[in-house]
C-alpha cells in the first residue's frame, strides 16, 4: 500500500493546479469557471502585447512624421505605398480665436457672419482670409485676435 500512496503523491505533485478566480456580481461572489479564468488570462496577455506594440507603433509613427517634411511643407496628405501597404500621413492646421472681445469690436455687425459661435469661437474661412489679406484694412488687427494651433498629424495604414 505504501507504493500506491507514493505513486498517488507523485501524481498529485505533477498535476498543474487549475486556475482559480472569482466572479463578482453586485455584493455576491461566485467561483469562476476555469474556462472563464483562462479566457481572462489570455485576454490580459493579449492586451499587454497590444500595449507593448502600441508603444512601438507610436515610435515608428513619430519617425515617419519626422521624415515627412522632406516631401510635405505644411498641411496635406501624403501616401507612402510599399509591399501592399498604403501608409497615409495627414497634417492639419487649425486657427482659433484668441481674443473674442476685441474681434467682436473690430467686426461689429459682421461678427456673426465671420465667426461660428459655440462654447468656443471658431473662425470661418472668410475671417482667416481677412487676417491673411495684406490689403484688407483690418488684417493686422484681426490677425492679432487669432492664433494658429500646432498642426495635428496622423498616420494610418491600410492594404494598398
Short mmCIF file of N, CA, C and O in Angstrom, two decimals, residues 5 7 14 32 40-41 46 50 52 72 75 87 89 96 110 116 121 123-124 131 140 144:
data_model
loop_
_atom_site.label_atom_id
_atom_site.label_comp_id
_atom_site.label_asym_id
_atom_site.label_seq_id
_atom_site.Cartn_x
_atom_site.Cartn_y
_atom_site.Cartn_z
N UNK A 5 0.48 4.83 -2.27
CA UNK A 5 0.44 6.17 -1.68
C UNK A 5 1.53 7.04 -2.28
O UNK A 5 1.32 8.22 -2.59
N UNK A 7 2.89 6.63 -5.23
CA UNK A 7 2.52 6.90 -6.63
C UNK A 7 1.48 8.02 -6.69
O UNK A 7 1.53 8.88 -7.55
N UNK A 14 2.70 16.27 -9.73
CA UNK A 14 2.87 16.60 -11.15
C UNK A 14 1.66 17.30 -11.75
O UNK A 14 1.70 17.76 -12.88
N UNK A 32 -15.27 31.37 -10.24
CA UNK A 32 -15.29 31.49 -11.70
C UNK A 32 -14.94 30.15 -12.32
O UNK A 32 -14.03 29.47 -11.85
N UNK A 40 -9.85 35.05 -19.41
CA UNK A 40 -9.46 36.34 -18.84
C UNK A 40 -7.94 36.48 -18.86
O UNK A 40 -7.40 37.53 -19.23
N UNK A 41 -7.25 35.42 -18.50
CA UNK A 41 -5.77 35.46 -18.53
C UNK A 41 -5.26 35.65 -19.95
O UNK A 41 -4.32 36.42 -20.19
N UNK A 46 -2.96 39.20 -24.18
CA UNK A 46 -3.11 39.86 -25.48
C UNK A 46 -3.09 41.38 -25.31
O UNK A 46 -2.43 42.10 -26.06
N UNK A 50 -0.59 44.06 -26.93
CA UNK A 50 -1.09 45.19 -27.72
C UNK A 50 -0.53 46.51 -27.18
O UNK A 50 -0.16 47.39 -27.96
N UNK A 52 2.31 46.93 -25.60
CA UNK A 52 3.71 47.00 -26.00
C UNK A 52 3.84 47.37 -27.47
O UNK A 52 4.67 48.19 -27.84
N UNK A 72 6.59 67.11 -47.70
CA UNK A 72 5.42 67.96 -47.44
C UNK A 72 5.85 69.22 -46.72
O UNK A 72 6.61 69.15 -45.76
N UNK A 75 0.23 71.73 -44.56
CA UNK A 75 -0.88 70.81 -44.44
C UNK A 75 -1.05 69.98 -45.70
O UNK A 75 -0.60 70.35 -46.78
N UNK A 87 0.46 53.70 -46.43
CA UNK A 87 0.59 54.46 -45.19
C UNK A 87 0.21 55.91 -45.50
O UNK A 87 0.83 56.54 -46.35
N UNK A 89 -0.22 59.77 -44.29
CA UNK A 89 0.20 60.77 -43.31
C UNK A 89 -0.59 62.03 -43.59
O UNK A 89 -0.59 62.53 -44.72
N UNK A 96 -7.67 79.31 -34.29
CA UNK A 96 -8.62 79.56 -33.21
C UNK A 96 -8.62 81.05 -32.88
O UNK A 96 -7.66 81.77 -33.16
N UNK A 110 -20.64 92.40 -38.57
CA UNK A 110 -20.18 91.29 -39.41
C UNK A 110 -19.74 90.09 -38.57
O UNK A 110 -19.52 89.01 -39.10
N UNK A 116 -18.24 81.42 -36.19
CA UNK A 116 -19.23 80.44 -35.78
C UNK A 116 -19.18 80.40 -34.26
O UNK A 116 -18.13 80.15 -33.67
N UNK A 121 -15.17 79.79 -29.77
CA UNK A 121 -15.34 80.54 -31.01
C UNK A 121 -14.42 79.97 -32.07
O UNK A 121 -13.22 79.79 -31.84
N UNK A 123 -13.16 80.48 -36.02
CA UNK A 123 -13.17 81.40 -37.15
C UNK A 123 -13.61 80.70 -38.44
O UNK A 123 -13.24 79.56 -38.68
N UNK A 124 -14.42 81.38 -39.21
CA UNK A 124 -14.80 80.88 -40.53
C UNK A 124 -13.64 81.12 -41.48
O UNK A 124 -12.76 81.95 -41.22
N UNK A 131 -7.70 88.00 -42.22
CA UNK A 131 -6.48 88.10 -41.41
C UNK A 131 -5.22 87.92 -42.25
O UNK A 131 -4.18 88.49 -41.92
N UNK A 140 -4.29 93.20 -39.94
CA UNK A 140 -3.35 93.12 -38.81
C UNK A 140 -4.08 92.97 -37.48
O UNK A 140 -3.73 92.15 -36.65
N UNK A 144 -4.20 89.63 -35.01
CA UNK A 144 -3.74 89.65 -33.62
C UNK A 144 -4.75 88.99 -32.68
O UNK A 144 -4.41 88.65 -31.55
#
